[in-house]
XYZ file of C-alpha atoms in Angstrom:
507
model
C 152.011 72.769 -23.945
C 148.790 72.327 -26.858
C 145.378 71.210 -25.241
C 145.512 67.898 -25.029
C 149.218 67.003 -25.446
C 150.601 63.935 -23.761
C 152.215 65.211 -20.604
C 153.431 62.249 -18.598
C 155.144 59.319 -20.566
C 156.197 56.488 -18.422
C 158.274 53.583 -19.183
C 158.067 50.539 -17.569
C 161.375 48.430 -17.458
C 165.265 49.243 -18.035
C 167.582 47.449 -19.894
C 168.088 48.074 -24.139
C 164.759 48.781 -24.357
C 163.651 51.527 -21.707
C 166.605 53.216 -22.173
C 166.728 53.643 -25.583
C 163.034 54.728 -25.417
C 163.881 56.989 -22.789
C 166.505 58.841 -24.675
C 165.188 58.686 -28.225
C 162.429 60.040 -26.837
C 163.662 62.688 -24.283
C 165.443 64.269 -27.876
C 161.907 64.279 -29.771
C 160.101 65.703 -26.735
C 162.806 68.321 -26.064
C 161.076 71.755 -25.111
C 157.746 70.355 -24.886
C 157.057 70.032 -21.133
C 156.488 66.355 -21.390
C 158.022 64.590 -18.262
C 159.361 61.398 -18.932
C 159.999 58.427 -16.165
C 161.583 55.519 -16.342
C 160.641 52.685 -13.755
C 162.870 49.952 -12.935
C 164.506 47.293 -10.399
C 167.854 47.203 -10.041
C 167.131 44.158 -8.769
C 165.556 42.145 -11.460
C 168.237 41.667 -14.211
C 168.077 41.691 -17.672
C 168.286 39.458 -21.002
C 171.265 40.890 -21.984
C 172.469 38.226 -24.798
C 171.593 40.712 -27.724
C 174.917 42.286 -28.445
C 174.901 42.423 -32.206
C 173.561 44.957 -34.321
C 172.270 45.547 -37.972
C 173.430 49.333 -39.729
C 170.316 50.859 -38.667
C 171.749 51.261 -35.072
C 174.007 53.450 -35.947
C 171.601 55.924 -37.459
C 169.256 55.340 -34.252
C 172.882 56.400 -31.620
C 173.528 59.380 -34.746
C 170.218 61.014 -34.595
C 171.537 61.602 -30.633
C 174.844 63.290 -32.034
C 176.774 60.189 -30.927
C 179.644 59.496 -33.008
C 180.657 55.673 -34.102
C 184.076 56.347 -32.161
C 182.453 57.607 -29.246
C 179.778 54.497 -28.676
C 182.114 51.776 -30.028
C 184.743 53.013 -26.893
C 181.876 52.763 -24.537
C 180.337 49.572 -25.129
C 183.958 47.773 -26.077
C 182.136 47.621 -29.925
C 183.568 46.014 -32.449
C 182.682 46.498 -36.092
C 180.347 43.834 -37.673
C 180.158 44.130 -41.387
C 177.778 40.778 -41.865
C 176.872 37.429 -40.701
C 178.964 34.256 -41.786
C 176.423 31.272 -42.005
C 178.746 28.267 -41.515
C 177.832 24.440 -41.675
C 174.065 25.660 -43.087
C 175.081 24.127 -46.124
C 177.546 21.037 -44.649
C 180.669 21.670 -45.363
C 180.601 25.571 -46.708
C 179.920 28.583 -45.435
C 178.681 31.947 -46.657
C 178.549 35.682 -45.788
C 175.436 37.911 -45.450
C 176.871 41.338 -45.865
C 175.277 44.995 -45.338
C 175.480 45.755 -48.746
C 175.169 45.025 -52.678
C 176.484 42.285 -54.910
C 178.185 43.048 -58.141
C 177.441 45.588 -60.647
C 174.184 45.459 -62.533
C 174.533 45.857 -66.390
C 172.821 46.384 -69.555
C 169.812 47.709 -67.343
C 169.641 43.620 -65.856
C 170.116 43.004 -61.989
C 173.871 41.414 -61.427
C 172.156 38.396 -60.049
C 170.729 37.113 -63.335
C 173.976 37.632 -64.966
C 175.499 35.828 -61.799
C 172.727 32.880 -61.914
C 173.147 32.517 -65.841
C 177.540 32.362 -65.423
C 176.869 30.062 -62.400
C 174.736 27.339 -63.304
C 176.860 26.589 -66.211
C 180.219 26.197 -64.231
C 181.688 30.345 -64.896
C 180.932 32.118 -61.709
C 182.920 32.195 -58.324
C 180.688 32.282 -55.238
C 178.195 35.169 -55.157
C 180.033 36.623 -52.037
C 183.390 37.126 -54.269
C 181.616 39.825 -55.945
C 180.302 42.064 -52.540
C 183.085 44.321 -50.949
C 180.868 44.136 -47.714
C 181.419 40.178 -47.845
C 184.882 39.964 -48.500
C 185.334 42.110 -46.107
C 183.744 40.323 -43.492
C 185.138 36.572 -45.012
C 188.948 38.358 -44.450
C 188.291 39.932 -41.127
C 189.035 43.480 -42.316
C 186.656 46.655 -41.512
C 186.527 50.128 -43.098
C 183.943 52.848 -43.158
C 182.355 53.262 -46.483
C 183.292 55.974 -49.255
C 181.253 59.155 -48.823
C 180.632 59.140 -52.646
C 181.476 55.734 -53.961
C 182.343 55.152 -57.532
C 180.133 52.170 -58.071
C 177.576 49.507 -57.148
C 180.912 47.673 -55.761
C 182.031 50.347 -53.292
C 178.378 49.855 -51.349
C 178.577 48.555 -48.146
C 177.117 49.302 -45.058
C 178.364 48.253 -41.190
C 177.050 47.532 -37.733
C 178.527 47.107 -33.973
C 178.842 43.956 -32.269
C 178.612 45.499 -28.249
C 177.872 44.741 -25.030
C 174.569 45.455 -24.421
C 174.422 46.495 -20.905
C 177.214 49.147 -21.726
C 175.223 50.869 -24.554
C 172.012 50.602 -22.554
C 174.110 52.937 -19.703
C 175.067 55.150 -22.560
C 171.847 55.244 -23.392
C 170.693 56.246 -20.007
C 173.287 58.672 -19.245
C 171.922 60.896 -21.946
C 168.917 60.205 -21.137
C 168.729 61.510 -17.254
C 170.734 64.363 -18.658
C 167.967 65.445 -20.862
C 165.766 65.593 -18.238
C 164.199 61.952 -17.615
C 163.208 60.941 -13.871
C 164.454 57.740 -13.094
C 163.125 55.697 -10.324
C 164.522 51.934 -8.833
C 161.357 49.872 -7.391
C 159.585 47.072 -8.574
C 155.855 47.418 -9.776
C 153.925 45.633 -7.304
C 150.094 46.721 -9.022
C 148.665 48.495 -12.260
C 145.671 50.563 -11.742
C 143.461 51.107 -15.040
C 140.471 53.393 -15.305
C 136.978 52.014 -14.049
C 135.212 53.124 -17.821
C 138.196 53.348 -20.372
C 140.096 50.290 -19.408
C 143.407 52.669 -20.000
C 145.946 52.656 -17.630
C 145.978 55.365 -15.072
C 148.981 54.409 -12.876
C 151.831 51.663 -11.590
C 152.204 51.271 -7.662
C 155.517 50.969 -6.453
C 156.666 48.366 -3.746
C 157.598 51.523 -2.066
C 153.732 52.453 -1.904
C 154.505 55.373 -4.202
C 151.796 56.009 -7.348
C 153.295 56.757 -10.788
C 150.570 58.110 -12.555
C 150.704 58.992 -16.745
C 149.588 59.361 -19.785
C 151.155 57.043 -22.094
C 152.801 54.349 -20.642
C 155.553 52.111 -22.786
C 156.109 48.754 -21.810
C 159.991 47.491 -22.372
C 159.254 44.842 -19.053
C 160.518 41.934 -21.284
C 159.039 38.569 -21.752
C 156.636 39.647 -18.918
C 154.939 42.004 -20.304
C 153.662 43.660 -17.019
C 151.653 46.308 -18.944
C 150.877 44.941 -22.493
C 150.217 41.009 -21.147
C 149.413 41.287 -17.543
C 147.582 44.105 -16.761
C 145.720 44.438 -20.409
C 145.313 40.906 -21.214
C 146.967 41.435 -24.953
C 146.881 38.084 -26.356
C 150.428 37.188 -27.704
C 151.226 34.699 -31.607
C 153.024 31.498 -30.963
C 154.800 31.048 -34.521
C 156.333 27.774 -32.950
C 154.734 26.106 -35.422
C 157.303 27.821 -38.138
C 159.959 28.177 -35.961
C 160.802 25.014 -33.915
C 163.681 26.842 -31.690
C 162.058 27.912 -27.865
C 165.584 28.368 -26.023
C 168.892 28.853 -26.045
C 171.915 28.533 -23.607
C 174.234 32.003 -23.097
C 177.885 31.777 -22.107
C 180.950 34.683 -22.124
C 184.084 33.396 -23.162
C 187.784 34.916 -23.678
C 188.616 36.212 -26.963
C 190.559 34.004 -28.631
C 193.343 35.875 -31.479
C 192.213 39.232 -33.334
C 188.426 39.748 -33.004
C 187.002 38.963 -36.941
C 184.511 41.454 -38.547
C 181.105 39.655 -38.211
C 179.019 37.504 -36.562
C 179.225 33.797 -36.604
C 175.989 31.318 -37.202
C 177.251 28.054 -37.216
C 174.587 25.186 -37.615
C 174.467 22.834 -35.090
C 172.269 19.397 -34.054
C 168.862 20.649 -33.243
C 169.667 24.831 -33.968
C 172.498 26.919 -34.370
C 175.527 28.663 -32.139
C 176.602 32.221 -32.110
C 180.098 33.790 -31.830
C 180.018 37.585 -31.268
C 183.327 38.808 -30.751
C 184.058 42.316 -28.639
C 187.061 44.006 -27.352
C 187.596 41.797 -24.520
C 185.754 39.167 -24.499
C 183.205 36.970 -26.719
C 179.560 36.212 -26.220
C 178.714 33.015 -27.560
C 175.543 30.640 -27.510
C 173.123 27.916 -28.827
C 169.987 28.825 -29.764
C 167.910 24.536 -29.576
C 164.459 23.112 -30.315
C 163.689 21.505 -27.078
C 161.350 18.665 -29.156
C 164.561 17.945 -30.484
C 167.349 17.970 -28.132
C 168.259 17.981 -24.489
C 169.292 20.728 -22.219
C 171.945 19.152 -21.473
C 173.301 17.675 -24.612
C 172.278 21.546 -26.172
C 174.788 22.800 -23.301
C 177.596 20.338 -23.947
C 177.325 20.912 -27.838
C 177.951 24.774 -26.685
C 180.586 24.120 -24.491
C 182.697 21.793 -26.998
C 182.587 24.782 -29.197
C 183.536 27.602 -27.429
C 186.871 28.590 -29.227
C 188.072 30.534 -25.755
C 187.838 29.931 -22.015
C 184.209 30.390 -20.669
C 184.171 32.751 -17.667
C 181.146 32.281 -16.804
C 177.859 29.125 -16.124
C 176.114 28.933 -19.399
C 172.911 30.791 -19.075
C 169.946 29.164 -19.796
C 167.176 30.782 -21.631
C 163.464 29.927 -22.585
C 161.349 31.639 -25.021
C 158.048 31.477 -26.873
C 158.849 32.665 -31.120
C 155.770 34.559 -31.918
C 154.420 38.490 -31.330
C 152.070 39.887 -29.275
C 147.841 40.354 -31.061
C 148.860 44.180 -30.985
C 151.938 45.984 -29.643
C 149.848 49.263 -29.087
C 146.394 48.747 -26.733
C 144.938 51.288 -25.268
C 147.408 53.952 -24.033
C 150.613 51.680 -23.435
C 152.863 50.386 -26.123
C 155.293 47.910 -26.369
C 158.912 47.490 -26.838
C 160.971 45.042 -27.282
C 160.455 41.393 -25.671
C 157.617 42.560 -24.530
C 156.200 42.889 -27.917
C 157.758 39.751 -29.381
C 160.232 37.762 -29.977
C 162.226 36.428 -32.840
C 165.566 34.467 -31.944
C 168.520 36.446 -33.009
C 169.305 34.661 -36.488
C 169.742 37.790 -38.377
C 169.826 40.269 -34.640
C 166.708 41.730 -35.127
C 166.065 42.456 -31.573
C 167.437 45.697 -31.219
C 166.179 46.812 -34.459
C 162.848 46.200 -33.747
C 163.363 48.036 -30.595
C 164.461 50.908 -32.571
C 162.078 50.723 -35.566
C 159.207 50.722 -32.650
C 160.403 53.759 -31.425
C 160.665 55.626 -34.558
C 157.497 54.356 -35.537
C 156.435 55.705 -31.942
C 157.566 59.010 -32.740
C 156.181 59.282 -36.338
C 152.624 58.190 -34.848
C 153.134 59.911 -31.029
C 149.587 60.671 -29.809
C 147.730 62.807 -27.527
C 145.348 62.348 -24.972
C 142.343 61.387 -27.089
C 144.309 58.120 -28.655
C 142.897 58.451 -31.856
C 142.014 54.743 -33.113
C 143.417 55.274 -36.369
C 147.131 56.274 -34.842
C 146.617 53.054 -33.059
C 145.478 50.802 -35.710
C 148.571 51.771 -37.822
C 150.704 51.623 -35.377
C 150.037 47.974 -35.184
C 149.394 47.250 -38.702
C 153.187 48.627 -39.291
C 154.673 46.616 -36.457
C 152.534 43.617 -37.153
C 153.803 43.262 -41.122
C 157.331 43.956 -40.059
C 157.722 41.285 -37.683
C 155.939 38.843 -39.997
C 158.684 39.814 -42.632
C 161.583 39.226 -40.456
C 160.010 35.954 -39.354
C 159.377 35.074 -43.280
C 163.286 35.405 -44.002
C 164.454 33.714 -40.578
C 162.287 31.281 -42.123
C 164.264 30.473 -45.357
C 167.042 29.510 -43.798
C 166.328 26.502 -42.568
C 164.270 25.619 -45.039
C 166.901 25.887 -47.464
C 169.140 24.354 -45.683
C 170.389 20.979 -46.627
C 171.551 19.289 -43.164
C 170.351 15.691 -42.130
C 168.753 15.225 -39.008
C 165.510 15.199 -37.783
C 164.970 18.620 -36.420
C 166.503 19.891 -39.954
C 164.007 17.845 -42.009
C 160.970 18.943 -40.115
C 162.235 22.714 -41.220
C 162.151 21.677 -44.355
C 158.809 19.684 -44.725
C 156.543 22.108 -42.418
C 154.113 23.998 -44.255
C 154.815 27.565 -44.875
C 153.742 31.521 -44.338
C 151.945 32.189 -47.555
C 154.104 35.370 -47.941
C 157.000 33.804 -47.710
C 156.046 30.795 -49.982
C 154.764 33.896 -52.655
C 158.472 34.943 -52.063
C 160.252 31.468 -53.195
C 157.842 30.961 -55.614
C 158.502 34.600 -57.564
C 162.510 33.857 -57.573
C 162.363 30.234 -58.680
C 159.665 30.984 -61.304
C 161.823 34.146 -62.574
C 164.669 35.287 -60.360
C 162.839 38.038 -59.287
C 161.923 39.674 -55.330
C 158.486 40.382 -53.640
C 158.357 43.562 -51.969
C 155.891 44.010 -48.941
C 155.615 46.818 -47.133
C 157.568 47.548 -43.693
C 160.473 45.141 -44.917
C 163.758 44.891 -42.841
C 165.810 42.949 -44.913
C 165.871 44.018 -48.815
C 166.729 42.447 -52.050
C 169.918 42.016 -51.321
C 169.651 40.541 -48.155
C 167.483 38.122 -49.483
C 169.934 37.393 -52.781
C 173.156 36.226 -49.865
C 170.709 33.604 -48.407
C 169.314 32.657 -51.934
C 173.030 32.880 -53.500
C 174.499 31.418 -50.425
C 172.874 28.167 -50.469
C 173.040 27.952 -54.574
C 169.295 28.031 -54.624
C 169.040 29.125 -58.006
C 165.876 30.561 -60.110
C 164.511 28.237 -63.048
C 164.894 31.022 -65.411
C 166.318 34.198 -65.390
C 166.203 37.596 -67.200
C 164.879 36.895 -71.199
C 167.122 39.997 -71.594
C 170.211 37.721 -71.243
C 169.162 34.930 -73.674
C 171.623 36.248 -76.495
C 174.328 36.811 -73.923
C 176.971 34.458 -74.009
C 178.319 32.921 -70.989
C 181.883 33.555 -71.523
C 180.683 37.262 -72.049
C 179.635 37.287 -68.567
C 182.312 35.075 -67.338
C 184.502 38.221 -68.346
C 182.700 40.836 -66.267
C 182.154 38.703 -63.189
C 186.160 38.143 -63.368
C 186.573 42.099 -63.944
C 184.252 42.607 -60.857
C 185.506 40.260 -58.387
C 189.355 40.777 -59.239
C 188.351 44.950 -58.057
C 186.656 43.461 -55.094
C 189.868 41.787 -54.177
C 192.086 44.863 -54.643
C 189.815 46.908 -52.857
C 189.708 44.699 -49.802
C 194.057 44.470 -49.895
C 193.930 48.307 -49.648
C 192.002 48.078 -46.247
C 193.166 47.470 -42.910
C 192.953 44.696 -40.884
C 189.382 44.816 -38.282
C 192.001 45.354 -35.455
C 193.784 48.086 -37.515
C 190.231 49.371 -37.624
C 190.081 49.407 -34.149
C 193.088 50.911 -33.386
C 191.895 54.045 -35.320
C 188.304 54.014 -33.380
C 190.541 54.140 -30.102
C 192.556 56.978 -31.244
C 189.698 58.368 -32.833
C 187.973 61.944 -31.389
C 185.221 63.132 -32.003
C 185.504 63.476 -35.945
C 184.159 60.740 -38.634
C 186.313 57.926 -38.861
C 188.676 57.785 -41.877
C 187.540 55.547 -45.039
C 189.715 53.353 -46.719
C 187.909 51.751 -49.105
């Protein structure tokens, strides 16, 4: 092992978080000597609700040499190929695939053609021209072309899972590649006299855990990060009114559809996340604005299936924490922040913070500048994702008075930089560390008609039944390509049978 390389790593807390730290990292250290232990209580549960997934989790399981068959039969995954945004808009509702919309032309993003055709009465919904979407809106799955002809054959696709599952799948790789685990609660942190760093936990066993870079996945808690270092933690309530949520499993009602389901309600919005067995469903509230228990009774009116279980009630504080690295301990997951699962960011975080982990990974002298970047990244990505969690409420047109206070509080000033760019010309702000791309930011923009005051110049001596034509071209392929594709529980049936080779396209 190099002078001065990190030789102890220990991680603080189970669950989706110290488990996928544990074995994302027990790959990167492989060889190295670093020991790697993993502290938790079997008897302190965890959150648990976060069971659907953006693409980028299936590069994260991937870069293990997990295949999609082999984690979808192990968590009882189903494929999620968007998010379906119903009631946002009263009355309609609107996909929010993984992927493109339309073909661009004439060296002009599709949207401005789109925008032009639509505003005059000559365009179909902007979701009729996105295979992803279509997809999704007909409840079939495939897995994308290797090589796809055009802009229309891009898609991407997630898992919706249970998320106690993959964090066992996680941890079974993990203690095979070497990491210790131990079950006892932390009963005291010990940090150096001089350096302020943490030197060691104290289990309620009396047994020291000493290290040198601790990670802190304890949840809301954050034993390490808050507790113990005194990191100072955001409150974005202020810009986003919802602080809990009520959890409940139901049975699965008919053939499981291919994405997620956001329906608006009273005072927030309810989930539907359908897996192999079961569904997970919720209602994510502003307290300010509605009752636990009429929040609880909207959920449980809704519930397409059977509940088998109490509604689980949850409480949480939007926001992030001053800095997710301090010292020699960084942060993971809730512990670092939270941002309620609109878009389910909270696994991708987790797994953008470990990447970004392993891109940055110190030694023993903690250089400040690893540490200040560290923190700028994570900082600017979770103000991003909050920015377009953001827009939709305040684009959304639903009476009420917890939806009119969304849309008459003031504003980030990088998202309001945002709105303003695409209504003054159609066209996207790019920060750095961005989640959620163009595209992304098109659905919510196309899926709520918010359209630009002017578009492209380039289009000015374009005709409108010219583009009428091409849209029609483009969604009548997106249509034929989604008829050749099986249904998401054909899909299914072809994960089950499925070894350990890619799964077939079809698309």
């Amino acid at each position: 092992m190099a002078s001065g390389a990190i030789e102890r790593v220990v991680i603080v807390g189970g669950g989706t978080a110290g488990w996928m730290a544990a074995a994302a990292l027990a790959s990167y250290l492989a060889g190295t000597g670093t020991r790697i232990t993993l502290v938790e209580s079997s008897e302190i549960g965890t959150i648990g609700v976060g069971e659907a997934t953006i693409p980028t989790i299936r590069r994260f399981y991937a870069a293990l040499g997990m295949t999609d068959a082999e984690v979808m039969r192990a968590c009882q995954a189903t494929a999620k190929l968007g998010i379906r945004f119903v009631d946002w808009k009263p009355g309609t509702s609107f996909v929010h695939p993984f992927g493109r919309f339309g073909q661009d032309l004439r060296g002009i993003d599709f949207h401005h053609f789109w925008a032009k055709a639509r505003a005059a009465g000559q365009a179909a919904p902007l979701e009729e021209y996105s295979l992803g979407a279509m997809l999704a809106r007909e409840g079939h799955a495939s897995v994308p072309l290797p090589n796809p002809p055009s802009q229309l054959s891009l898609f991407d696709w997630a898992l919706h899972f249970d998320a106690s599952l993959f964090a066992a799948h996680m941890r079974v790789f993990a203690e095979r590649a070497g990491v210790q685990r131990i079950d006892a609660k932390i009963g005291d942190v010990t940090l150096h006299g001089e350096t302020g760093f943490i030197e060691s936990v104290t289990l309620d066993s009396g047994e020291t855990v000493a290290g040198d870079l601790f990670v802190d996945c304890s949840g809301f808690r954050g034993l390490l990060i808050g507790e113990a270092l005194g990191t100072g933690y955001q409150d974005w309530s202020h810009w986003l009114l919802c602080d809990g949520a009520f959890a409940v499993q139901s049975e699965r009602v008919g053939e499981p559809p291919s994405c997620t389901t956001v329906t608006a309600r009273t005072a927030g919005w309810q989930w539907r996340i359908p897996l192999r067995t079961r569904e997970g469903n919720g209602i994510v509230f502003a307290s300010n604005f509605q009752s636990d228990e009429d929040a609880r009774a909207e959920l449980l009116t809704q519930v397409p299936g059977k509940p088998t279980m109490e509604p689980r009630r949850l409480r949480f504080t939007p926001g992030r924490r001053e800095a997710a690295w301090v010292k020699n301990c960084v942060s993971l997951g809730l512990a670092a922040g939270f941002l309620e699962p609109l878009e389910s960011t909270s696994i991708a975080l987790i797994e953008t913070g470990i990447e970004r982990l392993k891109q940055l990974f110190p030694d023993k002298g903690f250089d400040p500048a690893v540490i200040a970047e560290y923190n700028t990244q994570s900082a600017e990505e979770m103000e991003r994702v909050r920015d377009f969690i953001i827009l939709h409420y305040r684009l959304s047109t639903r009476e009420g008075a917890f939806w009119q206070a969304c849309r008459e509080m003031s504003l980030p000033d990088s998202l309001t930089a945002k709105m303003d760019l695409w209504r003054a010309r159609g066209a996207f702000l790019r920060y750095r560390w961005e989640m959620f791309h163009p595209a992304s930011w098109l659905a919510i923009y196309g899926g709520f008609e918010h359209l630009p005051d002017r578009i492209d110049p380039g289009l000015a001596a374009v005709d409108v039944p010219e583009i009428a034509d091409a849209l029609a071209q483009m969604r009548a392929a997106v249509a034929r390509a989604v008829s050749d594709t099986p249904t998401h529980g054909e899909f299914l049936a072809t994960v089950d049978g499925a070894a350990a080779e890619p799964l077939r396209t079809h698309a």
